Every structure is written in C-alpha cells, then in structure tokens.
Short mmCIF file of C-alpha atoms in Angstrom, two decimals:
data_model
loop_
_atom_site.label_atom_id
_atom_site.label_comp_id
_atom_site.label_asym_id
_atom_site.label_seq_id
_atom_site.Cartn_x
_atom_site.Cartn_y
_atom_site.Cartn_z
CA MET A 1 -2.44 -0.77 -1.38
CA LYS A 2 -1.88 -4.63 -0.66
CA VAL A 3 -0.90 -6.00 2.49
CA LEU A 4 0.11 -9.49 3.58
CA ILE A 5 -0.51 -10.11 7.22
CA ILE A 6 1.66 -13.23 8.50
CA GLU A 7 0.41 -14.04 11.88
CA ASP A 8 -0.41 -17.32 13.61
CA GLU A 9 -2.56 -15.83 16.25
CA ARG A 10 -6.00 -15.79 14.29
CA GLY A 11 -7.80 -13.49 16.43
CA MET A 12 -5.13 -10.62 16.25
CA ALA A 13 -4.77 -11.30 12.35
CA LEU A 14 -8.44 -11.05 11.61
CA GLU A 15 -8.50 -7.84 13.87
CA MET A 16 -5.82 -6.40 11.80
CA GLU A 17 -7.43 -7.42 8.58
CA HIS A 18 -10.74 -5.88 9.56
CA PHE A 19 -9.08 -2.57 10.61
CA LEU A 20 -6.84 -2.30 7.51
CA ILE A 21 -9.64 -3.06 5.11
CA LYS A 22 -11.86 -0.28 6.73
CA ALA A 23 -8.81 1.87 6.19
CA GLY A 24 -8.72 1.15 2.40
CA TYR A 25 -6.10 -1.57 2.32
CA LEU A 26 -6.26 -4.91 0.38
CA CYS A 27 -5.33 -7.69 2.75
CA ASP A 28 -4.28 -11.38 2.50
CA LEU A 29 -3.80 -13.49 5.67
CA ALA A 30 -1.25 -16.23 6.21
CA PHE A 31 -1.25 -18.13 9.59
CA THR A 32 1.85 -20.13 8.59
CA ALA A 33 5.23 -19.45 6.81
CA LYS A 34 4.23 -21.96 4.01
CA LYS A 35 1.06 -19.98 3.27
CA ALA A 36 2.86 -16.64 3.37
CA GLY A 37 5.40 -18.05 0.81
CA GLN A 38 2.64 -19.01 -1.40
CA PHE A 39 1.11 -15.64 -1.30
CA MET A 40 4.28 -13.89 -2.00
CA GLU A 41 4.94 -16.02 -5.15
CA GLU A 42 1.68 -15.12 -6.55
CA GLY A 43 1.84 -11.29 -6.62
CA PRO A 44 3.58 -8.15 -5.29
CA TYR A 45 2.70 -6.51 -1.94
CA ASP A 46 3.24 -2.90 -0.70
CA PHE A 47 3.31 -4.06 2.88
CA ILE A 48 4.24 -7.33 4.74
CA LEU A 49 3.45 -7.31 8.48
CA LEU A 50 5.44 -10.21 9.77
CA ASP A 51 5.08 -11.98 13.28
CA LEU A 52 8.32 -13.62 14.27
CA GLY A 53 6.86 -16.49 16.29
CA LEU A 54 5.41 -18.52 13.55
CA PRO A 55 4.78 -22.23 14.00
CA ASP A 56 6.49 -23.68 11.04
CA LYS A 57 9.59 -21.35 10.66
CA ASP A 58 11.32 -18.60 12.57
CA GLY A 59 10.15 -15.22 11.46
CA LEU A 60 13.62 -13.73 10.95
CA LEU A 61 14.28 -16.58 8.36
CA VAL A 62 10.88 -15.92 6.76
CA LEU A 63 11.99 -12.19 6.48
CA GLU A 64 15.28 -13.00 4.92
CA GLU A 65 13.57 -15.21 2.26
CA ALA A 66 10.69 -12.65 1.61
CA LYS A 67 13.27 -9.92 0.80
CA GLN A 68 14.34 -12.12 -1.94
CA THR A 69 10.81 -12.67 -3.22
CA CYS A 70 9.07 -9.38 -2.57
CA PRO A 71 12.07 -6.91 -2.50
CA GLU A 72 9.95 -3.81 -3.05
CA ALA A 73 7.58 -4.45 -0.15
CA SER A 74 7.82 -2.50 3.08
CA TYR A 75 8.27 -4.75 6.18
CA ILE A 76 7.01 -4.35 9.71
CA ILE A 77 7.92 -6.85 12.22
CA LEU A 78 5.27 -7.55 14.84
CA THR A 79 6.24 -9.71 17.85
CA ALA A 80 6.06 -10.24 21.57
CA ARG A 81 9.95 -10.93 21.55
CA GLY A 82 11.65 -8.18 23.63
CA LYS A 83 15.28 -9.07 22.88
CA LEU A 84 17.47 -6.10 21.40
CA GLU A 85 19.36 -8.59 19.36
CA ASP A 86 16.07 -9.72 17.56
CA ARG A 87 15.15 -6.23 16.77
CA ILE A 88 18.58 -5.43 15.38
CA LYS A 89 18.82 -8.55 13.49
CA GLY A 90 15.40 -7.86 11.89
CA LEU A 91 16.31 -4.33 10.88
CA ASP A 92 19.69 -5.41 9.51
CA LEU A 93 17.80 -7.91 7.31
CA GLY A 94 15.75 -5.01 5.74
CA ALA A 95 12.74 -4.57 7.95
CA ASP A 96 11.43 -1.06 7.93
CA ASP A 97 10.07 -1.02 11.41
CA TYR A 98 9.61 -3.08 14.50
CA LEU A 99 6.32 -2.84 16.40
CA PRO A 100 6.25 -4.80 19.77
CA LYS A 101 3.08 -6.55 21.01
CA PRO A 102 0.56 -5.56 22.30
CA PHE A 103 0.15 -2.51 19.84
CA SER A 104 -2.58 -0.07 18.86
CA LEU A 105 -4.05 -0.51 15.35
CA LEU A 106 -3.93 3.18 14.98
CA GLU A 107 -0.15 3.30 15.59
CA LEU A 108 0.29 0.37 13.06
CA GLN A 109 -1.56 2.51 10.40
CA SER A 110 0.49 5.49 11.46
CA ARG A 111 3.72 3.76 11.06
CA MET A 112 2.66 2.24 7.64
CA GLN A 113 1.69 5.78 6.49
CA ALA A 114 4.99 7.15 7.80
CA ILE A 115 6.93 4.53 5.81
CA SER A 116 4.99 5.18 2.66
CA ARG A 117 5.63 8.94 3.08
CA ARG A 118 9.43 8.27 3.64
CA LYS A 119 9.76 5.98 0.77
CA SER A 120 7.89 8.48 -1.59
CA GLY A 121 9.80 11.51 -0.24
CA LEU A 122 6.59 13.17 1.06
CA LYS A 123 7.03 15.03 4.30
CA ASN A 124 3.64 14.58 5.74
CA ASN A 125 -0.12 13.42 4.68
CA ILE A 126 -1.14 16.73 3.06
CA VAL A 127 0.35 17.04 -0.27
CA PRO A 128 -0.02 20.02 -2.79
CA LEU A 129 -0.69 18.72 -6.27
CA GLY A 130 -0.83 21.41 -8.84
CA GLU A 131 -3.62 23.73 -7.66
CA PHE A 132 -5.07 21.06 -5.39
CA THR A 133 -4.37 19.78 -2.09
CA VAL A 134 -4.48 16.17 -1.28
CA ASN A 135 -4.91 14.71 2.29
CA LEU A 136 -3.87 11.03 2.37
CA ASN A 137 -5.00 10.73 5.88
CA ASN A 138 -8.49 11.89 5.70
CA ARG A 139 -8.73 10.86 2.04
CA THR A 140 -9.91 14.39 0.54
CA VAL A 141 -8.93 16.36 -2.45
CA LEU A 142 -9.53 20.19 -2.21
CA TYR A 143 -9.41 23.01 -4.64
CA GLY A 144 -9.35 25.88 -2.15
CA SER A 145 -12.24 25.11 0.14
CA ILE A 146 -13.96 23.00 -2.49
CA ASP A 147 -13.99 19.25 -1.76
CA ILE A 148 -13.56 17.30 -4.97
CA GLU A 149 -15.76 14.17 -4.55
CA LEU A 150 -13.80 11.31 -5.90
CA SER A 151 -15.07 7.74 -5.33
CA LYS A 152 -13.15 5.41 -3.06
CA LYS A 153 -11.36 3.76 -5.91
CA GLU A 154 -10.62 7.00 -7.71
CA PHE A 155 -8.93 8.26 -4.60
CA ASP A 156 -7.14 4.79 -4.05
CA LEU A 157 -5.73 5.22 -7.39
CA LEU A 158 -4.83 8.82 -7.19
CA GLY A 159 -3.14 8.23 -3.66
CA TYR A 160 -1.20 5.27 -4.89
CA MET A 161 0.27 7.25 -7.96
CA LEU A 162 0.99 10.14 -5.70
CA LEU A 163 3.06 7.80 -3.23
CA ASN A 164 4.93 6.61 -6.50
CA LYS A 165 5.21 10.24 -7.82
CA ASN A 166 7.48 10.48 -10.94
CA ARG A 167 7.50 6.76 -11.47
CA PRO A 168 5.60 5.36 -14.44
CA LEU A 169 3.05 2.58 -13.23
CA THR A 170 1.74 0.11 -15.89
CA ARG A 171 -1.94 -0.60 -15.94
CA MET A 172 -1.34 -4.21 -14.43
CA GLN A 173 0.60 -2.69 -11.52
CA LEU A 174 -2.18 -0.24 -10.66
CA SER A 175 -4.76 -2.91 -10.96
CA GLU A 176 -2.90 -5.29 -8.81
CA HIS A 177 -2.37 -2.66 -5.98
CA ILE A 178 -5.85 -1.21 -6.16
CA TRP A 179 -8.21 -4.11 -7.01
CA GLY A 180 -6.03 -7.05 -6.16
CA SER A 181 -4.60 -9.79 -8.34
CA PHE A 182 -6.18 -10.47 -11.70
CA SER A 183 -5.72 -13.64 -13.65
CA ASP A 184 -4.71 -13.10 -17.26
CA ASP A 185 -8.34 -13.92 -18.29
CA ASP A 186 -9.87 -11.50 -15.79
CA TYR A 187 -7.41 -8.54 -16.38
CA ASP A 188 -8.96 -5.64 -18.28
CA SER A 189 -6.82 -2.22 -18.48
CA ASN A 190 -10.20 -0.39 -19.05
CA TYR A 191 -10.65 -0.54 -15.39
CA ILE A 192 -7.87 1.77 -14.90
CA ASP A 193 -8.38 3.91 -18.13
CA VAL A 194 -12.12 4.69 -17.02
CA HIS A 195 -10.92 5.82 -13.40
CA ILE A 196 -8.17 7.95 -14.82
CA LYS A 197 -10.73 9.55 -17.12
CA ASN A 198 -13.16 10.14 -14.26
CA ILE A 199 -10.56 11.75 -12.03
CA ARG A 200 -9.34 14.02 -14.83
CA LYS A 201 -13.10 15.09 -15.61
CA LYS A 202 -13.96 15.79 -12.06
CA MET A 203 -10.69 17.86 -11.34
CA THR A 204 -10.30 19.69 -14.59
CA GLU A 205 -13.59 21.50 -13.85
CA TYR A 206 -11.57 23.44 -11.45
CA ALA A 207 -7.95 23.49 -12.69
CA PRO A 208 -5.61 21.90 -15.07
CA VAL A 209 -4.10 18.30 -14.21
CA ASP A 210 -0.99 18.37 -16.32
CA TRP A 211 0.64 16.45 -13.44
CA LEU A 212 -1.35 13.48 -14.42
CA GLN A 213 0.39 12.10 -17.48
CA THR A 214 -0.30 9.16 -19.80
CA ILE A 215 2.68 7.05 -20.72
CA ARG A 216 2.04 5.81 -24.15
CA GLY A 217 2.13 2.06 -24.23
CA VAL A 218 2.82 1.74 -20.56
CA GLY A 219 0.39 3.47 -18.33
CA TYR A 220 0.33 6.54 -16.13
CA LYS A 221 2.33 8.68 -13.72
CA ILE A 222 2.00 11.69 -11.62
CA LYS A 223 4.88 14.20 -12.19
CA ILE A 224 5.56 16.72 -9.46
#
C-alpha cells in the first residue's frame, strides 16, 4: 500500500517512514504542502498522513484540497493541536481518523489497519479465503495448520486484492500500489501476471483458488 506522509518535523517523518516501510508499506515524504501537492498529482495513495501545522499552508486547507485530488485515499490527521473544533473540522472535511501527538507508531499502524478493514468490510485481520485463512497482521496464509510460503510481494499483492475484494483491479493499479509509480516506459504488466501465477501455483497444491479471478482485458479480483 502507498502512503504519503505530510509532516514538517523531519525526525518524526523519517521515523514514521522507517517504521511503515518495515511494516510493508511504500512511503513518500513531503515536508511542505507544496511538495505534498506535487506527489498527489503524480499518483494515487492508499493513505495520507497529514500534519496540520505545516510551514507553508494550514493543514485543514491541505486536507480540503487533497480530497479533490486523491478522493479514494484514507486520511489520518496527525497534530499537536488539541482544540476540539480542529478535530471536528478535520473529520467534517473527510478525515478518517485523528491521532494527537505524541503517538505510538504501533497505534498508528493499528488505526491504519482498522480503517482498511472498515472500508473493505472485513471484521478483523484474520480472513477466511476459500479453504485458506489469511492473517493480514502477521502476514501468513494457512491451509489448516500448513503455512503457505508466499514471497513478500506475493503476500502484498494477495493482501491488497483482499482489502479490495469483489472489485476488479487493473494491472496498473496493482503495480502502483505494490511497487510504486511506474513511468509508461517502465511499466510491464508481466510483473503482476508472474506473481499471480506463482500465488495460484503455491496455493492450488492444497485447494482450489476459484476466488482469484482473471478479468479479461482488465486485471484481477478476489471474489468472496
């Protein structure tokens, strides 16, 4: 999943970036509203983590503008502002959550996971998928007690499709959210096809994967 961190406190921004990359996210950093706007024009994001106290523009105005540029992103406001009216205004403008500073990075990750589950209609991080069980938190796929060994990118791909279950995803969408942005010259849909083939091969050794569907001329989806 792609995350844009908009935070002018560089130490905090770098700490969040390091933590989220280790957790499997792709991250871009913007220390100003201007740079954030450039990032948002270039490609879609799954999450935008937004500090309200930016040096060049009020964060609430950035949020209002960002909702027009990246309407499908999930937004978490990160700020030291304690005023109730700021929190209410941020949520009214479309923020999904509000996390006051200082905060735990584990709590940030937990809130991001909760938002993803809520938007995808999943009740928790442990999801039945055909005859398999997928744990989005510890990144495992089980058939009974057998651990199916997927690579990091294979699990990223499976997890992202699961969070977007029943929704057709193009190869370009999958590439952008798993590998980051590709230029037209760099993009190669074979990246996705090879990983889908590997997922199917590894899992069909144990049970059918009819839920992993190819959408001709478009891409793939998980139907459950």
